[in-house]
Structure formats: C-alpha cells, structure tokens
JSON list of C-alpha atoms in Angstrom, two decimals:
[
{"chain": "X", "resi": 12, "resn": "UNK", "atom": "CA", "xyz": [-19.93, 1.37, -1.59]},
{"chain": "X", "resi": 13, "resn": "UNK", "atom": "CA", "xyz": [-19.20, -1.48, 0.55]},
{"chain": "X", "resi": 14, "resn": "UNK", "atom": "CA", "xyz": [-19.55, -4.81, -1.08]},
{"chain": "X", "resi": 15, "resn": "UNK", "atom": "CA", "xyz": [-21.27, -7.45, 0.93]},
{"chain": "X", "resi": 16, "resn": "UNK", "atom": "CA", "xyz": [-24.18, -9.89, 1.28]},
{"chain": "X", "resi": 17, "resn": "UNK", "atom": "CA", "xyz": [-26.34, -7.61, 3.33]},
{"chain": "X", "resi": 18, "resn": "UNK", "atom": "CA", "xyz": [-26.62, -4.36, 5.19]},
{"chain": "X", "resi": 19, "resn": "UNK", "atom": "CA", "xyz": [-27.43, -3.79, 8.87]},
{"chain": "X", "resi": 20, "resn": "UNK", "atom": "CA", "xyz": [-31.02, -2.49, 8.96]},
{"chain": "X", "resi": 21, "resn": "UNK", "atom": "CA", "xyz": [-32.07, 0.01, 11.72]},
{"chain": "X", "resi": 22, "resn": "UNK", "atom": "CA", "xyz": [-35.63, -0.33, 12.37]},
{"chain": "X", "resi": 23, "resn": "UNK", "atom": "CA", "xyz": [-36.35, 3.02, 13.65]},
{"chain": "X", "resi": 24, "resn": "UNK", "atom": "CA", "xyz": [-37.65, 1.60, 17.03]},
{"chain": "X", "resi": 25, "resn": "UNK", "atom": "CA", "xyz": [-34.61, 0.01, 18.86]},
{"chain": "X", "resi": 26, "resn": "UNK", "atom": "CA", "xyz": [-31.96, -1.08, 16.73]},
{"chain": "X", "resi": 27, "resn": "UNK", "atom": "CA", "xyz": [-28.64, 0.21, 17.35]},
{"chain": "X", "resi": 28, "resn": "UNK", "atom": "CA", "xyz": [-24.87, -0.30, 17.98]},
{"chain": "X", "resi": 29, "resn": "UNK", "atom": "CA", "xyz": [-23.03, 0.63, 21.14]},
{"chain": "X", "resi": 30, "resn": "UNK", "atom": "CA", "xyz": [-19.29, 1.05, 21.44]},
{"chain": "X", "resi": 31, "resn": "UNK", "atom": "CA", "xyz": [-17.66, 1.73, 24.81]},
{"chain": "X", "resi": 32, "resn": "UNK", "atom": "CA", "xyz": [-16.34, 5.03, 25.46]},
{"chain": "X", "resi": 33, "resn": "UNK", "atom": "CA", "xyz": [-12.82, 5.82, 24.38]},
{"chain": "X", "resi": 34, "resn": "UNK", "atom": "CA", "xyz": [-10.67, 9.04, 24.34]},
{"chain": "X", "resi": 35, "resn": "UNK", "atom": "CA", "xyz": [-10.23, 8.36, 20.56]},
{"chain": "X", "resi": 36, "resn": "UNK", "atom": "CA", "xyz": [-13.74, 9.43, 20.11]},
{"chain": "X", "resi": 37, "resn": "UNK", "atom": "CA", "xyz": [-13.56, 12.86, 22.02]},
{"chain": "X", "resi": 38, "resn": "UNK", "atom": "CA", "xyz": [-12.63, 16.26, 20.37]},
{"chain": "X", "resi": 39, "resn": "UNK", "atom": "CA", "xyz": [-10.92, 17.43, 23.59]},
{"chain": "X", "resi": 40, "resn": "UNK", "atom": "CA", "xyz": [-8.57, 14.49, 23.81]},
{"chain": "X", "resi": 41, "resn": "UNK", "atom": "CA", "xyz": [-7.56, 14.08, 20.21]},
{"chain": "X", "resi": 42, "resn": "UNK", "atom": "CA", "xyz": [-7.56, 17.75, 19.41]},
{"chain": "X", "resi": 43, "resn": "UNK", "atom": "CA", "xyz": [-9.53, 16.95, 16.11]},
{"chain": "X", "resi": 44, "resn": "UNK", "atom": "CA", "xyz": [-12.16, 14.42, 15.16]},
{"chain": "X", "resi": 45, "resn": "UNK", "atom": "CA", "xyz": [-13.37, 13.23, 11.76]},
{"chain": "X", "resi": 46, "resn": "UNK", "atom": "CA", "xyz": [-16.36, 10.77, 11.53]},
{"chain": "X", "resi": 47, "resn": "UNK", "atom": "CA", "xyz": [-17.76, 9.47, 8.25]},
{"chain": "X", "resi": 48, "resn": "UNK", "atom": "CA", "xyz": [-20.65, 7.24, 7.33]},
{"chain": "X", "resi": 49, "resn": "UNK", "atom": "CA", "xyz": [-22.91, 6.16, 4.43]},
{"chain": "X", "resi": 50, "resn": "UNK", "atom": "CA", "xyz": [-26.54, 6.13, 5.33]},
{"chain": "X", "resi": 51, "resn": "UNK", "atom": "CA", "xyz": [-29.74, 5.15, 3.40]},
{"chain": "X", "resi": 52, "resn": "UNK", "atom": "CA", "xyz": [-32.82, 6.54, 5.07]},
{"chain": "X", "resi": 53, "resn": "UNK", "atom": "CA", "xyz": [-35.97, 4.18, 4.52]},
{"chain": "X", "resi": 54, "resn": "UNK", "atom": "CA", "xyz": [-38.45, 6.93, 5.21]},
{"chain": "X", "resi": 55, "resn": "UNK", "atom": "CA", "xyz": [-38.36, 10.81, 5.29]},
{"chain": "X", "resi": 56, "resn": "UNK", "atom": "CA", "xyz": [-40.82, 10.68, 8.22]},
{"chain": "X", "resi": 57, "resn": "UNK", "atom": "CA", "xyz": [-39.05, 8.99, 11.14]},
{"chain": "X", "resi": 58, "resn": "UNK", "atom": "CA", "xyz": [-41.46, 7.26, 13.79]},
{"chain": "X", "resi": 59, "resn": "UNK", "atom": "CA", "xyz": [-39.18, 7.84, 16.88]},
{"chain": "X", "resi": 60, "resn": "UNK", "atom": "CA", "xyz": [-38.13, 11.56, 16.98]},
{"chain": "X", "resi": 61, "resn": "UNK", "atom": "CA", "xyz": [-37.27, 13.95, 19.66]},
{"chain": "X", "resi": 62, "resn": "UNK", "atom": "CA", "xyz": [-37.18, 17.81, 20.03]},
{"chain": "X", "resi": 63, "resn": "UNK", "atom": "CA", "xyz": [-38.65, 19.50, 17.18]},
{"chain": "X", "resi": 64, "resn": "UNK", "atom": "CA", "xyz": [-38.76, 16.26, 15.21]},
{"chain": "X", "resi": 65, "resn": "UNK", "atom": "CA", "xyz": [-35.26, 14.98, 14.51]},
{"chain": "X", "resi": 66, "resn": "UNK", "atom": "CA", "xyz": [-33.24, 11.84, 14.94]},
{"chain": "X", "resi": 67, "resn": "UNK", "atom": "CA", "xyz": [-29.65, 11.44, 16.35]},
{"chain": "X", "resi": 68, "resn": "UNK", "atom": "CA", "xyz": [-28.26, 8.75, 14.13]},
{"chain": "X", "resi": 69, "resn": "UNK", "atom": "CA", "xyz": [-24.56, 8.69, 15.34]},
{"chain": "X", "resi": 70, "resn": "UNK", "atom": "CA", "xyz": [-23.13, 10.27, 18.12]},
{"chain": "X", "resi": 71, "resn": "UNK", "atom": "CA", "xyz": [-21.55, 10.29, 21.61]},
{"chain": "X", "resi": 72, "resn": "UNK", "atom": "CA", "xyz": [-23.19, 11.75, 24.47]},
{"chain": "X", "resi": 73, "resn": "UNK", "atom": "CA", "xyz": [-25.87, 11.45, 27.11]},
{"chain": "X", "resi": 74, "resn": "UNK", "atom": "CA", "xyz": [-27.36, 13.49, 30.03]},
{"chain": "X", "resi": 75, "resn": "UNK", "atom": "CA", "xyz": [-24.66, 15.52, 31.65]},
{"chain": "X", "resi": 76, "resn": "UNK", "atom": "CA", "xyz": [-21.84, 14.43, 29.30]},
{"chain": "X", "resi": 77, "resn": "UNK", "atom": "CA", "xyz": [-22.98, 15.29, 25.66]},
{"chain": "X", "resi": 78, "resn": "UNK", "atom": "CA", "xyz": [-20.18, 15.63, 23.10]},
{"chain": "X", "resi": 79, "resn": "UNK", "atom": "CA", "xyz": [-21.19, 15.64, 19.51]},
{"chain": "X", "resi": 80, "resn": "UNK", "atom": "CA", "xyz": [-23.67, 13.93, 17.18]},
{"chain": "X", "resi": 81, "resn": "UNK", "atom": "CA", "xyz": [-25.07, 13.68, 13.77]},
{"chain": "X", "resi": 82, "resn": "UNK", "atom": "CA", "xyz": [-28.82, 14.65, 13.36]},
{"chain": "X", "resi": 83, "resn": "UNK", "atom": "CA", "xyz": [-31.29, 14.17, 10.64]},
{"chain": "X", "resi": 84, "resn": "UNK", "atom": "CA", "xyz": [-34.53, 16.06, 10.97]},
{"chain": "X", "resi": 85, "resn": "UNK", "atom": "CA", "xyz": [-37.95, 14.27, 9.93]},
{"chain": "X", "resi": 86, "resn": "UNK", "atom": "CA", "xyz": [-39.79, 15.94, 7.07]},
{"chain": "X", "resi": 87, "resn": "UNK", "atom": "CA", "xyz": [-42.59, 16.96, 9.27]},
{"chain": "X", "resi": 88, "resn": "UNK", "atom": "CA", "xyz": [-40.41, 18.63, 11.96]},
{"chain": "X", "resi": 89, "resn": "UNK", "atom": "CA", "xyz": [-41.73, 21.88, 13.37]},
{"chain": "X", "resi": 90, "resn": "UNK", "atom": "CA", "xyz": [-38.57, 24.19, 12.46]},
{"chain": "X", "resi": 91, "resn": "UNK", "atom": "CA", "xyz": [-39.00, 24.00, 8.84]},
{"chain": "X", "resi": 92, "resn": "UNK", "atom": "CA", "xyz": [-35.89, 21.88, 8.45]},
{"chain": "X", "resi": 93, "resn": "UNK", "atom": "CA", "xyz": [-37.20, 19.08, 6.41]},
{"chain": "X", "resi": 94, "resn": "UNK", "atom": "CA", "xyz": [-34.49, 16.18, 6.30]},
{"chain": "X", "resi": 95, "resn": "UNK", "atom": "CA", "xyz": [-31.68, 18.53, 7.16]},
{"chain": "X", "resi": 96, "resn": "UNK", "atom": "CA", "xyz": [-28.56, 16.78, 8.04]},
{"chain": "X", "resi": 97, "resn": "UNK", "atom": "CA", "xyz": [-26.30, 18.28, 10.77]},
{"chain": "X", "resi": 98, "resn": "UNK", "atom": "CA", "xyz": [-23.16, 17.77, 12.73]},
{"chain": "X", "resi": 99, "resn": "UNK", "atom": "CA", "xyz": [-23.08, 19.30, 16.21]},
{"chain": "X", "resi": 100, "resn": "UNK", "atom": "CA", "xyz": [-20.94, 19.71, 19.23]},
{"chain": "X", "resi": 101, "resn": "UNK", "atom": "CA", "xyz": [-22.20, 20.48, 22.56]},
{"chain": "X", "resi": 102, "resn": "UNK", "atom": "CA", "xyz": [-21.46, 21.54, 26.12]},
{"chain": "X", "resi": 103, "resn": "UNK", "atom": "CA", "xyz": [-21.71, 18.66, 28.54]},
{"chain": "X", "resi": 104, "resn": "UNK", "atom": "CA", "xyz": [-25.07, 19.92, 29.95]},
{"chain": "X", "resi": 105, "resn": "UNK", "atom": "CA", "xyz": [-26.45, 19.81, 26.34]},
{"chain": "X", "resi": 106, "resn": "UNK", "atom": "CA", "xyz": [-28.84, 22.51, 25.35]},
{"chain": "X", "resi": 107, "resn": "UNK", "atom": "CA", "xyz": [-28.19, 24.42, 22.13]},
{"chain": "X", "resi": 108, "resn": "UNK", "atom": "CA", "xyz": [-25.27, 23.01, 20.27]},
{"chain": "X", "resi": 109, "resn": "UNK", "atom": "CA", "xyz": [-23.34, 24.62, 17.45]},
{"chain": "X", "resi": 110, "resn": "UNK", "atom": "CA", "xyz": [-22.95, 22.67, 14.23]},
{"chain": "X", "resi": 111, "resn": "UNK", "atom": "CA", "xyz": [-22.72, 22.59, 10.51]},
{"chain": "X", "resi": 112, "resn": "UNK", "atom": "CA", "xyz": [-25.59, 21.19, 8.17]},
{"chain": "X", "resi": 113, "resn": "UNK", "atom": "CA", "xyz": [-26.91, 20.92, 4.54]},
{"chain": "X", "resi": 114, "resn": "UNK", "atom": "CA", "xyz": [-30.61, 20.79, 3.82]},
{"chain": "X", "resi": 115, "resn": "UNK", "atom": "CA", "xyz": [-31.32, 18.91, 0.56]},
{"chain": "X", "resi": 116, "resn": "UNK", "atom": "CA", "xyz": [-34.05, 17.12, -1.09]},
{"chain": "X", "resi": 117, "resn": "UNK", "atom": "CA", "xyz": [-33.85, 13.50, 0.00]},
{"chain": "X", "resi": 118, "resn": "UNK", "atom": "CA", "xyz": [-35.36, 10.35, -1.45]},
{"chain": "X", "resi": 119, "resn": "UNK", "atom": "CA", "xyz": [-36.07, 7.17, 0.58]},
{"chain": "X", "resi": 120, "resn": "UNK", "atom": "CA", "xyz": [-33.64, 4.45, -0.42]},
{"chain": "X", "resi": 121, "resn": "UNK", "atom": "CA", "xyz": [-30.98, 6.92, -1.55]},
{"chain": "X", "resi": 122, "resn": "UNK", "atom": "CA", "xyz": [-27.59, 6.24, -0.20]},
{"chain": "X", "resi": 123, "resn": "UNK", "atom": "CA", "xyz": [-25.79, 9.62, 1.32]},
{"chain": "X", "resi": 124, "resn": "UNK", "atom": "CA", "xyz": [-22.00, 9.84, 2.30]},
{"chain": "X", "resi": 125, "resn": "UNK", "atom": "CA", "xyz": [-21.64, 12.28, 5.15]},
{"chain": "X", "resi": 126, "resn": "UNK", "atom": "CA", "xyz": [-18.43, 13.42, 6.82]},
{"chain": "X", "resi": 127, "resn": "UNK", "atom": "CA", "xyz": [-18.44, 15.72, 10.09]},
{"chain": "X", "resi": 128, "resn": "UNK", "atom": "CA", "xyz": [-15.32, 17.18, 11.57]},
{"chain": "X", "resi": 129, "resn": "UNK", "atom": "CA", "xyz": [-14.47, 19.19, 14.58]},
{"chain": "X", "resi": 130, "resn": "UNK", "atom": "CA", "xyz": [-11.38, 20.60, 16.00]},
{"chain": "X", "resi": 131, "resn": "UNK", "atom": "CA", "xyz": [-10.96, 23.08, 18.95]},
{"chain": "X", "resi": 132, "resn": "UNK", "atom": "CA", "xyz": [-12.46, 25.95, 16.84]},
{"chain": "X", "resi": 133, "resn": "UNK", "atom": "CA", "xyz": [-15.04, 24.74, 14.26]},
{"chain": "X", "resi": 134, "resn": "UNK", "atom": "CA", "xyz": [-17.24, 21.98, 12.74]},
{"chain": "X", "resi": 135, "resn": "UNK", "atom": "CA", "xyz": [-17.41, 21.20, 9.12]},
{"chain": "X", "resi": 136, "resn": "UNK", "atom": "CA", "xyz": [-19.87, 18.80, 7.17]},
{"chain": "X", "resi": 137, "resn": "UNK", "atom": "CA", "xyz": [-19.55, 17.27, 3.76]},
{"chain": "X", "resi": 138, "resn": "UNK", "atom": "CA", "xyz": [-21.98, 15.50, 1.67]},
{"chain": "X", "resi": 139, "resn": "UNK", "atom": "CA", "xyz": [-20.92, 13.17, -1.14]},
{"chain": "X", "resi": 140, "resn": "UNK", "atom": "CA", "xyz": [-17.27, 14.20, -1.09]},
{"chain": "X", "resi": 141, "resn": "UNK", "atom": "CA", "xyz": [-18.11, 18.07, -1.11]},
{"chain": "X", "resi": 142, "resn": "UNK", "atom": "CA", "xyz": [-17.84, 20.49, 1.72]},
{"chain": "X", "resi": 143, "resn": "UNK", "atom": "CA", "xyz": [-21.15, 22.01, 2.33]},
{"chain": "X", "resi": 144, "resn": "UNK", "atom": "CA", "xyz": [-20.83, 24.24, 5.58]},
{"chain": "X", "resi": 145, "resn": "UNK", "atom": "CA", "xyz": [-18.49, 25.14, 8.27]},
{"chain": "X", "resi": 146, "resn": "UNK", "atom": "CA", "xyz": [-19.25, 26.94, 11.48]},
{"chain": "X", "resi": 147, "resn": "UNK", "atom": "CA", "xyz": [-17.11, 28.54, 14.30]},
{"chain": "X", "resi": 148, "resn": "UNK", "atom": "CA", "xyz": [-18.29, 27.13, 17.71]},
{"chain": "X", "resi": 149, "resn": "UNK", "atom": "CA", "xyz": [-15.16, 28.23, 19.94]},
{"chain": "X", "resi": 150, "resn": "UNK", "atom": "CA", "xyz": [-16.33, 30.83, 22.50]},
{"chain": "X", "resi": 151, "resn": "UNK", "atom": "CA", "xyz": [-19.85, 29.45, 22.40]},
{"chain": "X", "resi": 152, "resn": "UNK", "atom": "CA", "xyz": [-19.44, 25.87, 23.23]},
{"chain": "X", "resi": 153, "resn": "UNK", "atom": "CA", "xyz": [-16.81, 24.13, 25.23]},
{"chain": "X", "resi": 154, "resn": "UNK", "atom": "CA", "xyz": [-16.87, 20.27, 24.83]},
{"chain": "X", "resi": 155, "resn": "UNK", "atom": "CA", "xyz": [-15.38, 17.94, 27.40]},
{"chain": "X", "resi": 156, "resn": "UNK", "atom": "CA", "xyz": [-14.65, 14.20, 27.17]},
{"chain": "X", "resi": 157, "resn": "UNK", "atom": "CA", "xyz": [-17.27, 12.14, 28.90]},
{"chain": "X", "resi": 158, "resn": "UNK", "atom": "CA", "xyz": [-17.89, 8.53, 29.63]},
{"chain": "X", "resi": 159, "resn": "UNK", "atom": "CA", "xyz": [-20.88, 8.15, 27.25]},
{"chain": "X", "resi": 160, "resn": "UNK", "atom": "CA", "xyz": [-20.59, 5.33, 24.63]},
{"chain": "X", "resi": 161, "resn": "UNK", "atom": "CA", "xyz": [-20.33, 5.89, 20.93]},
{"chain": "X", "resi": 162, "resn": "UNK", "atom": "CA", "xyz": [-23.70, 4.84, 19.55]},
{"chain": "X", "resi": 163, "resn": "UNK", "atom": "CA", "xyz": [-24.75, 4.19, 15.77]},
{"chain": "X", "resi": 164, "resn": "UNK", "atom": "CA", "xyz": [-28.44, 4.39, 14.90]},
{"chain": "X", "resi": 165, "resn": "UNK", "atom": "CA", "xyz": [-29.15, 6.62, 18.00]},
{"chain": "X", "resi": 166, "resn": "UNK", "atom": "CA", "xyz": [-27.16, 8.55, 20.33]},
{"chain": "X", "resi": 167, "resn": "UNK", "atom": "CA", "xyz": [-28.70, 8.42, 23.69]},
{"chain": "X", "resi": 168, "resn": "UNK", "atom": "CA", "xyz": [-31.82, 6.18, 23.08]},
{"chain": "X", "resi": 169, "resn": "UNK", "atom": "CA", "xyz": [-34.12, 9.04, 22.82]},
{"chain": "X", "resi": 170, "resn": "UNK", "atom": "CA", "xyz": [-34.68, 8.77, 18.96]},
{"chain": "X", "resi": 171, "resn": "UNK", "atom": "CA", "xyz": [-33.93, 6.09, 16.42]},
{"chain": "X", "resi": 172, "resn": "UNK", "atom": "CA", "xyz": [-32.83, 5.91, 12.73]},
{"chain": "X", "resi": 173, "resn": "UNK", "atom": "CA", "xyz": [-34.69, 4.05, 10.25]},
{"chain": "X", "resi": 174, "resn": "UNK", "atom": "CA", "xyz": [-32.82, 2.67, 7.49]},
{"chain": "X", "resi": 175, "resn": "UNK", "atom": "CA", "xyz": [-29.32, 1.60, 6.69]},
{"chain": "X", "resi": 176, "resn": "UNK", "atom": "CA", "xyz": [-25.89, 2.87, 7.98]},
{"chain": "X", "resi": 177, "resn": "UNK", "atom": "CA", "xyz": [-22.58, 1.48, 6.62]},
{"chain": "X", "resi": 178, "resn": "UNK", "atom": "CA", "xyz": [-18.94, 2.27, 6.59]},
{"chain": "X", "resi": 179, "resn": "UNK", "atom": "CA", "xyz": [-18.58, 4.27, 9.82]},
{"chain": "X", "resi": 180, "resn": "UNK", "atom": "CA", "xyz": [-14.93, 5.49, 10.41]},
{"chain": "X", "resi": 181, "resn": "UNK", "atom": "CA", "xyz": [-13.36, 7.77, 13.00]},
{"chain": "X", "resi": 182, "resn": "UNK", "atom": "CA", "xyz": [-10.12, 9.65, 12.73]},
{"chain": "X", "resi": 183, "resn": "UNK", "atom": "CA", "xyz": [-8.28, 11.59, 15.29]},
{"chain": "X", "resi": 184, "resn": "UNK", "atom": "CA", "xyz": [-7.41, 14.23, 12.89]},
{"chain": "X", "resi": 185, "resn": "UNK", "atom": "CA", "xyz": [-9.12, 16.49, 10.30]},
{"chain": "X", "resi": 186, "resn": "UNK", "atom": "CA", "xyz": [-9.21, 14.98, 6.75]},
{"chain": "X", "resi": 187, "resn": "UNK", "atom": "CA", "xyz": [-8.43, 17.08, 3.77]},
{"chain": "X", "resi": 188, "resn": "UNK", "atom": "CA", "xyz": [-10.81, 17.87, 1.01]},
{"chain": "X", "resi": 189, "resn": "UNK", "atom": "CA", "xyz": [-9.11, 15.70, -1.28]},
{"chain": "X", "resi": 190, "resn": "UNK", "atom": "CA", "xyz": [-9.07, 12.76, 1.18]},
{"chain": "X", "resi": 191, "resn": "UNK", "atom": "CA", "xyz": [-12.91, 13.20, 1.62]},
{"chain": "X", "resi": 192, "resn": "UNK", "atom": "CA", "xyz": [-13.43, 13.30, -2.05]},
{"chain": "X", "resi": 193, "resn": "UNK", "atom": "CA", "xyz": [-11.34, 10.07, -2.35]},
{"chain": "X", "resi": 194, "resn": "UNK", "atom": "CA", "xyz": [-13.24, 8.42, 0.41]},
{"chain": "X", "resi": 195, "resn": "UNK", "atom": "CA", "xyz": [-16.57, 9.11, -1.15]},
{"chain": "X", "resi": 196, "resn": "UNK", "atom": "CA", "xyz": [-15.29, 7.88, -4.65]},
{"chain": "X", "resi": 197, "resn": "UNK", "atom": "CA", "xyz": [-13.92, 4.70, -2.99]},
{"chain": "X", "resi": 198, "resn": "UNK", "atom": "CA", "xyz": [-10.41, 5.67, -4.00]},
{"chain": "X", "resi": 199, "resn": "UNK", "atom": "CA", "xyz": [-8.86, 4.74, -0.76]},
{"chain": "X", "resi": 200, "resn": "UNK", "atom": "CA", "xyz": [-9.40, 4.98, 2.97]},
{"chain": "X", "resi": 201, "resn": "UNK", "atom": "CA", "xyz": [-6.84, 7.20, 4.81]},
{"chain": "X", "resi": 202, "resn": "UNK", "atom": "CA", "xyz": [-5.02, 5.20, 7.13]},
{"chain": "X", "resi": 203, "resn": "UNK", "atom": "CA", "xyz": [-3.16, 7.92, 9.12]},
{"chain": "X", "resi": 204, "resn": "UNK", "atom": "CA", "xyz": [-5.15, 8.73, 12.26]},
{"chain": "X", "resi": 205, "resn": "UNK", "atom": "CA", "xyz": [-7.83, 6.09, 11.69]},
{"chain": "X", "resi": 206, "resn": "UNK", "atom": "CA", "xyz": [-8.98, 4.82, 15.12]},
{"chain": "X", "resi": 207, "resn": "UNK", "atom": "CA", "xyz": [-12.03, 2.94, 14.21]},
{"chain": "X", "resi": 208, "resn": "UNK", "atom": "CA", "xyz": [-13.90, 1.28, 11.34]},
{"chain": "X", "resi": 209, "resn": "UNK", "atom": "CA", "xyz": [-17.17, -0.35, 11.15]},
{"chain": "X", "resi": 210, "resn": "UNK", "atom": "CA", "xyz": [-18.21, -1.76, 7.77]},
{"chain": "X", "resi": 211, "resn": "UNK", "atom": "CA", "xyz": [-21.47, -3.11, 9.19]},
{"chain": "X", "resi": 212, "resn": "UNK", "atom": "CA", "xyz": [-22.02, -5.94, 6.73]},
{"chain": "X", "resi": 213, "resn": "UNK", "atom": "CA", "xyz": [-21.95, -8.88, 9.14]},
{"chain": "X", "resi": 214, "resn": "UNK", "atom": "CA", "xyz": [-23.51, -10.01, 12.40]},
{"chain": "X", "resi": 215, "resn": "UNK", "atom": "CA", "xyz": [-21.09, -8.28, 14.81]},
{"chain": "X", "resi": 216, "resn": "UNK", "atom": "CA", "xyz": [-19.58, -4.87, 14.69]},
{"chain": "X", "resi": 217, "resn": "UNK", "atom": "CA", "xyz": [-15.87, -5.49, 14.74]},
{"chain": "X", "resi": 218, "resn": "UNK", "atom": "CA", "xyz": [-13.62, -2.42, 14.70]},
{"chain": "X", "resi": 219, "resn": "UNK", "atom": "CA", "xyz": [-11.32, -3.19, 11.78]},
{"chain": "X", "resi": 220, "resn": "UNK", "atom": "CA", "xyz": [-8.89, -0.29, 12.52]},
{"chain": "X", "resi": 221, "resn": "UNK", "atom": "CA", "xyz": [-8.39, -0.54, 16.33]},
{"chain": "X", "resi": 222, "resn": "UNK", "atom": "CA", "xyz": [-9.71, -2.03, 19.52]},
{"chain": "X", "resi": 223, "resn": "UNK", "atom": "CA", "xyz": [-13.21, -0.44, 19.69]},
{"chain": "X", "resi": 224, "resn": "UNK", "atom": "CA", "xyz": [-15.49, -3.30, 18.79]},
{"chain": "X", "resi": 225, "resn": "UNK", "atom": "CA", "xyz": [-19.29, -2.68, 19.52]},
{"chain": "X", "resi": 226, "resn": "UNK", "atom": "CA", "xyz": [-22.34, -4.65, 20.18]},
{"chain": "X", "resi": 227, "resn": "UNK", "atom": "CA", "xyz": [-25.34, -4.68, 17.73]},
{"chain": "X", "resi": 228, "resn": "UNK", "atom": "CA", "xyz": [-28.85, -4.41, 19.64]},
{"chain": "X", "resi": 229, "resn": "UNK", "atom": "CA", "xyz": [-31.78, -5.96, 17.65]},
{"chain": "X", "resi": 230, "resn": "UNK", "atom": "CA", "xyz": [-30.03, -6.56, 14.37]},
{"chain": "X", "resi": 231, "resn": "UNK", "atom": "CA", "xyz": [-31.86, -7.11, 11.24]},
{"chain": "X", "resi": 232, "resn": "UNK", "atom": "CA", "xyz": [-30.39, -7.38, 7.56]},
{"chain": "X", "resi": 233, "resn": "UNK", "atom": "CA", "xyz": [-31.31, -6.35, 4.22]},
{"chain": "X", "resi": 234, "resn": "UNK", "atom": "CA", "xyz": [-29.85, -7.43, 0.75]},
{"chain": "X", "resi": 235, "resn": "UNK", "atom": "CA", "xyz": [-27.08, -5.12, -0.54]}
]
C-alpha cells in the first residue's frame, strides 16, 4: 500500500479526476491495455448510481465514444449483482458491453486491488493479485479510440464512487500473472510499458510515469 499522509476521498457526489484523452489509454491504439488501482469503498450502497444501480469508478468514454470502464454495483442493484466489480469494453455507441467480473462479499473500509486487462480479443480481471475471470469480446464488441478523457471516480459524470482510490496505473501491454501478483504484494511496479501512474496521495494528480497529469475536482482528504 502506498505510504503517505492522506488519501484522496471521493465523496460519491462530484469528486473525480480528469485526465485529457491520449492514444496511450485506448485499446485500439496500443493493441493491449492494463489498468490497475486500489480502492476502498466507504459504503456498499452508493448514493449516485446509474442503470440498474452501479457506479463507473474509473474509465474512458462518454456519449458516442465509449471505450472501457471499471464498474462496481451497489448492494441494492436490481440485477442481483450486489457489489460486483467488473471491467468492460464497449462499442462507441455504448449499450451492452462485454467484460469480466468478480462478485465477492465486500466490507466498507476494506482495500481491494483490482487489475483489468484488454487486448484485441478478450478482457481479464484480477482481485488482490489473483486472476478471477476472462471473457472473449472479439466479434461481439469492436472498440474504437475516442476523444473522451480518462476519469477516476466516475466515467462520464453519470455516477460517482464513494470512498478512496489510490495507485492508479496504466500500461500499454498485458501484464503477466506474476507481475500482477508482485504489484499486489508491493514487490515492484513493472516499468516496461507503464504510460501513466497516479498515486493520489497529494493535492494534485501528477503522472509519475509520463506526461498525462490530471486535474482533481472537489478534492477532500482522509488520513492514511
């Protein structure tokens, strides 16, 4: 876990980070994409959800140019997907995406390490260093690179995460199982292909791996 004086708190209402669009964040321009983050939900019943009752807590996409996203379902969603965490890819028009997920019992205040991957064929998701699901999307979804920004805490301002998010990283390749396990265990951050890194333990959102720094909207902080 990141050492620091405080973590950025997402209030579930309007706190988010916005990073300008870049080809580095699109599956179709890199050929493969890995995104990792640690998150600590403050609640299991999110106040600002969308659809059947879910929150997009990290993603790239907005109307007409949807690409990929992480989703967490509120415990009271209407699809019996209580607190499921998913990683999806979409056609630009949106609609039903294809993605990988896990659905575990969560506890408010518990840190979770999540890694999502996509190439030109399938999506994969890991929890706490362990691969949990992998799904083929080729032939069902054809993602395209768009101009939507990368956002943390939301995707397109239609739902908002409540809790903390830290150590967001993006690679332009697929990590190996061993690399994901090492990342979870804090045994090293793979440098090959790392295009963005946001530790989110300070008042700005600098990219420590590249030139994709972001702006924090309505930040608040909680002790580590």
